[in-house]
Amino acid sequence: MESSKQDRTVTLEIDGRQRSFDIDDPRLPDWVQDAALASGGYPYDVKMNKDAYKKALEALQIELVKLQFWLNASGKRLIALFEGRDAAGKGGTIFAIRAYLNPRSAHVVALSKPSDIEAGQWYFQRYVQHFPTAGEIVLFDRSWYNRGVVEPVMGFCSNEQCARFLEEAPRFEQMIIDEGIYFFKFWLNIGQEMQLKRFHDRRHDPLKIWKLSPMDIAALTKWEDFTRARDRMLDKTHTPHAPWTVIRANDKRRARVNAIRHLLLSIDYDGRDRDAIGEIDRNILDHGPALLA
């Protein structure tokens, strides 16, 4: 993590103002701290109460166990993929879902960059080999949508490759649906100041520093590029058969409980307790780009 101060200080344009941000400075700037929760048009002034969150999450995790038993018994399959900017909370949401599930049939897939062999294959091929068999749940921490957002912005694919992917993805996902697999696509959306705060937290927490990569630093000045890529991706791949579920994720607690509620309310599994699941907060979760800023 050692590098020069000059290399790690960036100038950002936020709300029309030039801001200097030094991720190595242990003091988080006031302009980041004060604006983080409200950034990106977040609709709440405070985070979800911690005790209320724990109570809601426990009830939802009991329902997830019921869902897994039903999937095992029925042979049904489930895929959920989680996308979003770096530090949006994808891994934490997946952890909350999987915490009490049997790991033998609930798998997390977080692929590194493709090998030389994988780079020569059909683009979707390395993801398909991780698809669930009967009774299984697979949760993708990033997915084939790397090619829709991260790769074109960071120069890892050509414009032609990205355009071809955006045309092929809806057809690929139609095959998943036609197979009878329950399929969910989540985009976790955060504001720019919240991303900076989370990056800074990672940089100065010895237990989380591994989460901060050189590519995260390189992407700091590409906020608008990622926004344009995200919007194009959603426009091309938000379909009736495989819609995007967008979650405002500045507050991780609200994001997690609403993501789980959506999963549980979308499947009519045995013993489902709708009262225990609760209602989705439409200020936090909706379909398509309606909640994006």
CSV table of C-alpha atoms in Angstrom, one decimal:
chain,number,residue,atom,x,y,z
A,1,MET,CA,0.0,0.0,0.0
A,2,GLU,CA,3.0,2.3,0.2
A,3,SER,CA,3.2,5.0,-2.5
A,4,SER,CA,3.9,8.7,-2.7
A,5,LYS,CA,1.5,11.3,-1.5
A,6,GLN,CA,1.4,12.8,-5.0
A,7,ASP,CA,0.3,9.5,-6.5
A,8,ARG,CA,-2.5,9.0,-4.0
A,9,THR,CA,-4.0,12.6,-4.0
A,10,VAL,CA,-6.6,13.2,-6.6
A,11,THR,CA,-8.6,16.2,-7.7
A,12,LEU,CA,-12.3,15.5,-8.1
A,13,GLU,CA,-15.2,17.5,-9.4
A,14,ILE,CA,-18.2,17.1,-7.2
A,15,ASP,CA,-21.4,19.1,-7.6
A,16,GLY,CA,-19.5,21.6,-9.8
A,17,ARG,CA,-16.7,22.1,-7.2
A,18,GLN,CA,-13.0,21.0,-7.4
A,19,ARG,CA,-12.1,18.9,-4.4
A,20,SER,CA,-8.8,17.5,-3.3
A,21,PHE,CA,-8.8,14.0,-1.7
A,22,ASP,CA,-5.9,12.3,-0.2
A,23,ILE,CA,-6.8,8.7,0.7
A,24,ASP,CA,-3.6,8.3,2.8
A,25,ASP,CA,-4.5,11.1,5.1
A,26,PRO,CA,-6.0,9.4,8.2
A,27,ARG,CA,-8.4,12.4,8.7
A,28,LEU,CA,-11.5,12.1,6.6
A,29,PRO,CA,-12.3,15.5,5.1
A,30,ASP,CA,-15.4,17.2,6.6
A,31,TRP,CA,-16.9,17.7,3.1
A,32,VAL,CA,-16.9,13.9,2.6
A,33,GLN,CA,-18.1,13.1,6.1
A,34,ASP,CA,-20.9,15.6,6.1
A,35,ALA,CA,-22.3,14.7,2.6
A,36,ALA,CA,-21.8,11.0,2.6
A,37,LEU,CA,-25.2,9.7,3.6
A,38,ALA,CA,-27.1,12.2,1.6
A,39,SER,CA,-25.0,11.8,-1.5
A,40,GLY,CA,-26.6,10.6,-4.7
A,41,GLY,CA,-30.0,11.8,-3.6
A,42,TYR,CA,-30.3,9.4,-0.7
A,43,PRO,CA,-33.8,9.9,0.9
A,44,TYR,CA,-33.0,9.4,4.6
A,45,ASP,CA,-31.1,11.6,7.0
A,46,VAL,CA,-30.1,8.8,9.4
A,47,LYS,CA,-29.2,5.2,9.1
A,48,MET,CA,-31.7,2.4,10.0
A,49,ASN,CA,-31.7,1.9,13.7
A,50,LYS,CA,-29.2,-0.9,14.6
A,51,ASP,CA,-31.6,-2.8,16.9
A,52,ALA,CA,-34.4,-2.6,14.3
A,53,TYR,CA,-32.0,-3.8,11.7
A,54,LYS,CA,-30.8,-6.8,13.7
A,55,LYS,CA,-34.4,-7.8,14.5
A,56,ALA,CA,-35.5,-7.5,10.8
A,57,LEU,CA,-32.4,-9.3,9.5
A,58,GLU,CA,-32.9,-12.3,11.9
A,59,ALA,CA,-36.5,-12.7,10.7
A,60,LEU,CA,-35.4,-12.6,7.1
A,61,GLN,CA,-32.6,-15.0,7.6
A,62,ILE,CA,-35.0,-17.5,9.1
A,63,GLU,CA,-37.1,-17.2,6.0
A,64,LEU,CA,-34.0,-17.7,3.8
A,65,VAL,CA,-33.4,-21.0,5.6
A,66,LYS,CA,-37.0,-22.0,4.7
A,67,LEU,CA,-36.3,-21.0,1.1
A,68,GLN,CA,-33.2,-23.1,1.0
A,69,PHE,CA,-35.0,-26.2,2.4
A,70,TRP,CA,-37.7,-25.7,-0.3
A,71,LEU,CA,-35.2,-25.3,-3.1
A,72,ASN,CA,-33.4,-28.5,-1.9
A,73,ALA,CA,-36.7,-30.4,-1.8
A,74,SER,CA,-38.1,-29.1,-5.1
A,75,GLY,CA,-34.9,-29.2,-7.1
A,76,LYS,CA,-35.4,-25.5,-8.1
A,77,ARG,CA,-32.3,-23.4,-8.8
A,78,LEU,CA,-31.6,-19.7,-7.9
A,79,ILE,CA,-29.0,-17.3,-9.3
A,80,ALA,CA,-28.6,-13.7,-7.9
A,81,LEU,CA,-25.9,-11.4,-9.2
A,82,PHE,CA,-24.8,-8.3,-7.4
A,83,GLU,CA,-23.3,-5.3,-9.2
A,84,GLY,CA,-22.5,-1.8,-8.4
A,85,ARG,CA,-19.6,0.6,-8.0
A,86,ASP,CA,-16.7,-0.4,-5.9
A,87,ALA,CA,-17.6,-0.2,-2.2
A,88,ALA,CA,-21.3,-0.3,-2.9
A,89,GLY,CA,-21.8,-3.1,-0.4
A,90,LYS,CA,-22.1,-6.2,-2.7
A,91,GLY,CA,-20.1,-8.5,-0.5
A,92,GLY,CA,-21.8,-7.4,2.7
A,93,THR,CA,-25.2,-8.0,1.2
A,94,ILE,CA,-24.2,-11.5,0.0
A,95,PHE,CA,-22.8,-12.3,3.4
A,96,ALA,CA,-26.1,-11.3,5.1
A,97,ILE,CA,-28.0,-13.6,2.7
A,98,ARG,CA,-25.7,-16.6,3.1
A,99,ALA,CA,-24.8,-16.3,6.8
A,100,TYR,CA,-27.1,-19.1,8.0
A,101,LEU,CA,-27.5,-21.1,4.8
A,102,ASN,CA,-26.0,-24.5,4.3
A,103,PRO,CA,-22.8,-23.8,2.4
A,104,ARG,CA,-23.0,-27.1,0.6
A,105,SER,CA,-25.8,-25.8,-1.6
A,106,ALA,CA,-25.4,-22.0,-1.3
A,107,HIS,CA,-22.3,-20.8,-3.2
A,108,VAL,CA,-20.6,-17.4,-3.6
A,109,VAL,CA,-18.8,-16.8,-6.9
A,110,ALA,CA,-16.3,-13.9,-7.1
A,111,LEU,CA,-14.1,-14.5,-10.1
A,112,SER,CA,-10.7,-12.8,-10.6
A,113,LYS,CA,-9.5,-11.6,-14.0
A,114,PRO,CA,-9.7,-14.3,-16.7
A,115,SER,CA,-6.8,-16.6,-17.4
A,116,ASP,CA,-5.3,-16.7,-20.9
A,117,ILE,CA,-7.4,-19.8,-21.6
A,118,GLU,CA,-10.6,-18.1,-20.3
A,119,ALA,CA,-9.8,-15.0,-22.3
A,120,GLY,CA,-10.0,-17.1,-25.5
A,121,GLN,CA,-13.3,-18.6,-24.6
A,122,TRP,CA,-16.9,-17.4,-25.3
A,123,TYR,CA,-17.3,-14.5,-22.9
A,124,PHE,CA,-20.0,-16.1,-20.8
A,125,GLN,CA,-18.4,-19.5,-20.6
A,126,ARG,CA,-16.4,-19.1,-17.3
A,127,TYR,CA,-19.6,-18.0,-15.5
A,128,VAL,CA,-21.8,-20.8,-16.8
A,129,GLN,CA,-19.6,-23.4,-15.2
A,130,HIS,CA,-20.5,-22.0,-11.8
A,131,PHE,CA,-24.3,-22.2,-12.4
A,132,PRO,CA,-26.4,-24.1,-9.9
A,133,THR,CA,-27.5,-27.7,-10.1
A,134,ALA,CA,-30.8,-28.8,-8.7
A,135,GLY,CA,-31.5,-27.3,-5.3
A,136,GLU,CA,-28.6,-24.9,-5.3
A,137,ILE,CA,-28.2,-21.1,-4.8
A,138,VAL,CA,-25.4,-19.2,-6.5
A,139,LEU,CA,-24.6,-15.6,-5.6
A,140,PHE,CA,-22.4,-13.8,-7.9
A,141,ASP,CA,-20.2,-11.0,-6.4
A,142,ARG,CA,-19.8,-9.2,-9.7
A,143,SER,CA,-20.6,-11.1,-12.8
A,144,TRP,CA,-20.6,-11.1,-16.6
A,145,TYR,CA,-21.6,-7.4,-16.3
A,146,ASN,CA,-18.0,-6.6,-15.7
A,147,ARG,CA,-18.0,-6.2,-19.5
A,148,GLY,CA,-20.8,-3.8,-19.4
A,149,VAL,CA,-19.3,-1.3,-17.0
A,150,VAL,CA,-15.8,-1.9,-15.5
A,151,GLU,CA,-14.0,-3.3,-18.5
A,152,PRO,CA,-14.9,-0.5,-21.0
A,153,VAL,CA,-14.2,2.3,-18.4
A,154,MET,CA,-10.8,0.8,-17.4
A,155,GLY,CA,-9.8,-0.1,-20.9
A,156,PHE,CA,-10.0,-3.9,-20.5
A,157,CYS,CA,-12.2,-4.4,-23.5
A,158,SER,CA,-12.9,-2.6,-26.8
A,159,ASN,CA,-16.0,-0.6,-27.5
A,160,GLU,CA,-16.9,-3.3,-30.0
A,161,GLN,CA,-16.6,-6.0,-27.4
A,162,CYS,CA,-18.8,-4.1,-25.0
A,163,ALA,CA,-21.4,-3.3,-27.6
A,164,ARG,CA,-21.6,-7.0,-28.6
A,165,PHE,CA,-21.9,-8.0,-24.9
A,166,LEU,CA,-24.8,-5.6,-24.4
A,167,GLU,CA,-26.6,-7.1,-27.3
A,168,GLU,CA,-25.9,-10.7,-26.2
A,169,ALA,CA,-26.7,-10.4,-22.5
A,170,PRO,CA,-30.5,-10.2,-22.8
A,171,ARG,CA,-30.5,-13.3,-25.0
A,172,PHE,CA,-28.2,-15.2,-22.7
A,173,GLU,CA,-30.4,-14.3,-19.7
A,174,GLN,CA,-33.5,-15.4,-21.6
A,175,MET,CA,-31.9,-18.9,-21.7
A,176,ILE,CA,-31.5,-18.8,-17.9
A,177,ILE,CA,-35.1,-18.0,-17.5
A,178,ASP,CA,-36.2,-20.6,-20.0
A,179,GLU,CA,-34.3,-23.2,-17.9
A,180,GLY,CA,-36.6,-22.4,-15.0
A,181,ILE,CA,-33.9,-20.8,-12.9
A,182,TYR,CA,-35.0,-18.1,-10.5
A,183,PHE,CA,-32.8,-15.2,-11.6
A,184,PHE,CA,-32.2,-11.8,-9.9
A,185,LYS,CA,-30.0,-8.9,-10.9
A,186,PHE,CA,-29.2,-6.3,-8.2
A,187,TRP,CA,-27.5,-2.9,-8.8
A,188,LEU,CA,-26.4,-1.4,-5.6
A,189,ASN,CA,-26.1,2.4,-6.0
A,190,ILE,CA,-24.1,4.8,-3.8
A,191,GLY,CA,-23.3,8.4,-3.9
A,192,GLN,CA,-19.8,9.7,-4.7
A,193,GLU,CA,-19.0,11.0,-1.2
A,194,MET,CA,-20.2,7.7,0.3
A,195,GLN,CA,-17.8,5.8,-2.0
A,196,LEU,CA,-15.0,8.1,-0.9
A,197,LYS,CA,-15.8,7.6,2.8
A,198,ARG,CA,-15.9,3.8,2.3
A,199,PHE,CA,-12.6,3.8,0.4
A,200,HIS,CA,-11.1,5.9,3.2
A,201,ASP,CA,-12.4,3.5,5.9
A,202,ARG,CA,-10.8,0.6,4.1
A,203,ARG,CA,-7.5,2.4,3.7
A,204,HIS,CA,-7.2,3.0,7.4
A,205,ASP,CA,-8.7,-0.2,8.8
A,206,PRO,CA,-6.1,-3.0,9.0
A,207,LEU,CA,-8.9,-5.6,8.8
A,208,LYS,CA,-10.3,-4.1,5.6
A,209,ILE,CA,-7.3,-2.7,3.8
A,210,TRP,CA,-7.2,-5.8,1.5
A,211,LYS,CA,-10.5,-4.6,0.0
A,212,LEU,CA,-8.8,-1.5,-1.4
A,213,SER,CA,-7.1,-2.3,-4.7
A,214,PRO,CA,-4.9,-0.2,-7.0
A,215,MET,CA,-7.8,-0.2,-9.5
A,216,ASP,CA,-10.0,1.4,-6.9
A,217,ILE,CA,-7.6,4.3,-6.7
A,218,ALA,CA,-7.3,4.5,-10.5
A,219,ALA,CA,-11.1,4.7,-10.8
A,220,LEU,CA,-11.5,7.6,-8.3
A,221,THR,CA,-11.3,10.2,-11.1
A,222,LYS,CA,-13.7,8.2,-13.4
A,223,TRP,CA,-17.0,8.7,-11.6
A,224,GLU,CA,-18.8,10.2,-14.6
A,225,ASP,CA,-17.3,7.6,-17.0
A,226,PHE,CA,-18.7,4.9,-14.7
A,227,THR,CA,-22.1,6.7,-14.6
A,228,ARG,CA,-22.4,6.8,-18.4
A,229,ALA,CA,-21.4,3.1,-18.7
A,230,ARG,CA,-23.9,2.2,-15.9
A,231,ASP,CA,-26.7,4.0,-17.6
A,232,ARG,CA,-26.0,2.5,-21.0
A,233,MET,CA,-25.8,-1.0,-19.5
A,234,LEU,CA,-29.1,-0.6,-17.7
A,235,ASP,CA,-30.8,0.8,-20.8
A,236,LYS,CA,-29.6,-2.2,-22.9
A,237,THR,CA,-30.1,-5.0,-20.4
A,238,HIS,CA,-33.1,-4.0,-18.2
A,239,THR,CA,-35.7,-6.4,-19.8
A,240,PRO,CA,-39.1,-7.8,-18.9
A,241,HIS,CA,-37.7,-11.3,-18.5
A,242,ALA,CA,-34.6,-10.2,-16.5
A,243,PRO,CA,-35.1,-6.8,-14.9
A,244,TRP,CA,-32.6,-4.9,-12.9
A,245,THR,CA,-33.5,-4.3,-9.2
A,246,VAL,CA,-31.8,-1.1,-8.2
A,247,ILE,CA,-31.1,-0.5,-4.5
A,248,ARG,CA,-30.0,2.8,-2.9
A,249,ALA,CA,-27.2,1.5,-0.7
A,250,ASN,CA,-25.7,4.5,1.2
A,251,ASP,CA,-27.2,2.8,4.3
A,252,LYS,CA,-26.0,-0.8,4.2
A,253,ARG,CA,-28.7,-1.9,6.7
A,254,ARG,CA,-31.6,-0.7,4.6
A,255,ALA,CA,-30.0,-2.1,1.5
A,256,ARG,CA,-29.5,-5.5,2.9
A,257,VAL,CA,-33.0,-6.0,4.4
A,258,ASN,CA,-34.7,-4.7,1.2
A,259,ALA,CA,-32.6,-6.9,-1.1
A,260,ILE,CA,-33.5,-10.0,1.0
A,261,ARG,CA,-37.2,-9.0,1.1
A,262,HIS,CA,-37.3,-8.8,-2.7
A,263,LEU,CA,-35.8,-12.2,-3.0
A,264,LEU,CA,-38.2,-13.8,-0.5
A,265,LEU,CA,-41.3,-12.0,-1.9
A,266,SER,CA,-40.5,-13.1,-5.4
A,267,ILE,CA,-40.7,-16.9,-4.7
A,268,ASP,CA,-43.7,-18.7,-3.4
A,269,TYR,CA,-41.8,-21.2,-1.2
A,270,ASP,CA,-43.4,-23.5,1.4
A,271,GLY,CA,-44.0,-21.9,4.8
A,272,ARG,CA,-43.4,-18.3,3.6
A,273,ASP,CA,-44.3,-15.8,6.3
A,274,ARG,CA,-45.1,-12.5,4.6
A,275,ASP,CA,-45.5,-10.7,8.0
A,276,ALA,CA,-42.0,-11.8,9.0
A,277,ILE,CA,-40.6,-10.6,5.7
A,278,GLY,CA,-42.3,-7.2,5.8
A,279,GLU,CA,-42.8,-4.6,3.1
A,280,ILE,CA,-40.2,-3.4,0.6
A,281,ASP,CA,-39.3,0.3,1.0
A,282,ARG,CA,-39.8,1.8,-2.5
A,283,ASN,CA,-37.6,4.7,-1.6
A,284,ILE,CA,-34.8,2.2,-1.3
A,285,LEU,CA,-35.6,-0.5,-3.9
A,286,ASP,CA,-37.2,-0.4,-7.3
A,287,HIS,CA,-36.9,-1.8,-10.8
A,288,GLY,CA,-35.0,-0.1,-13.5
A,289,PRO,CA,-33.2,3.2,-13.4
A,290,ALA,CA,-35.9,5.2,-11.4
A,291,LEU,CA,-33.8,5.5,-8.3
A,292,LEU,CA,-30.5,6.4,-9.9
A,293,ALA,CA,-28.8,9.7,-9.5
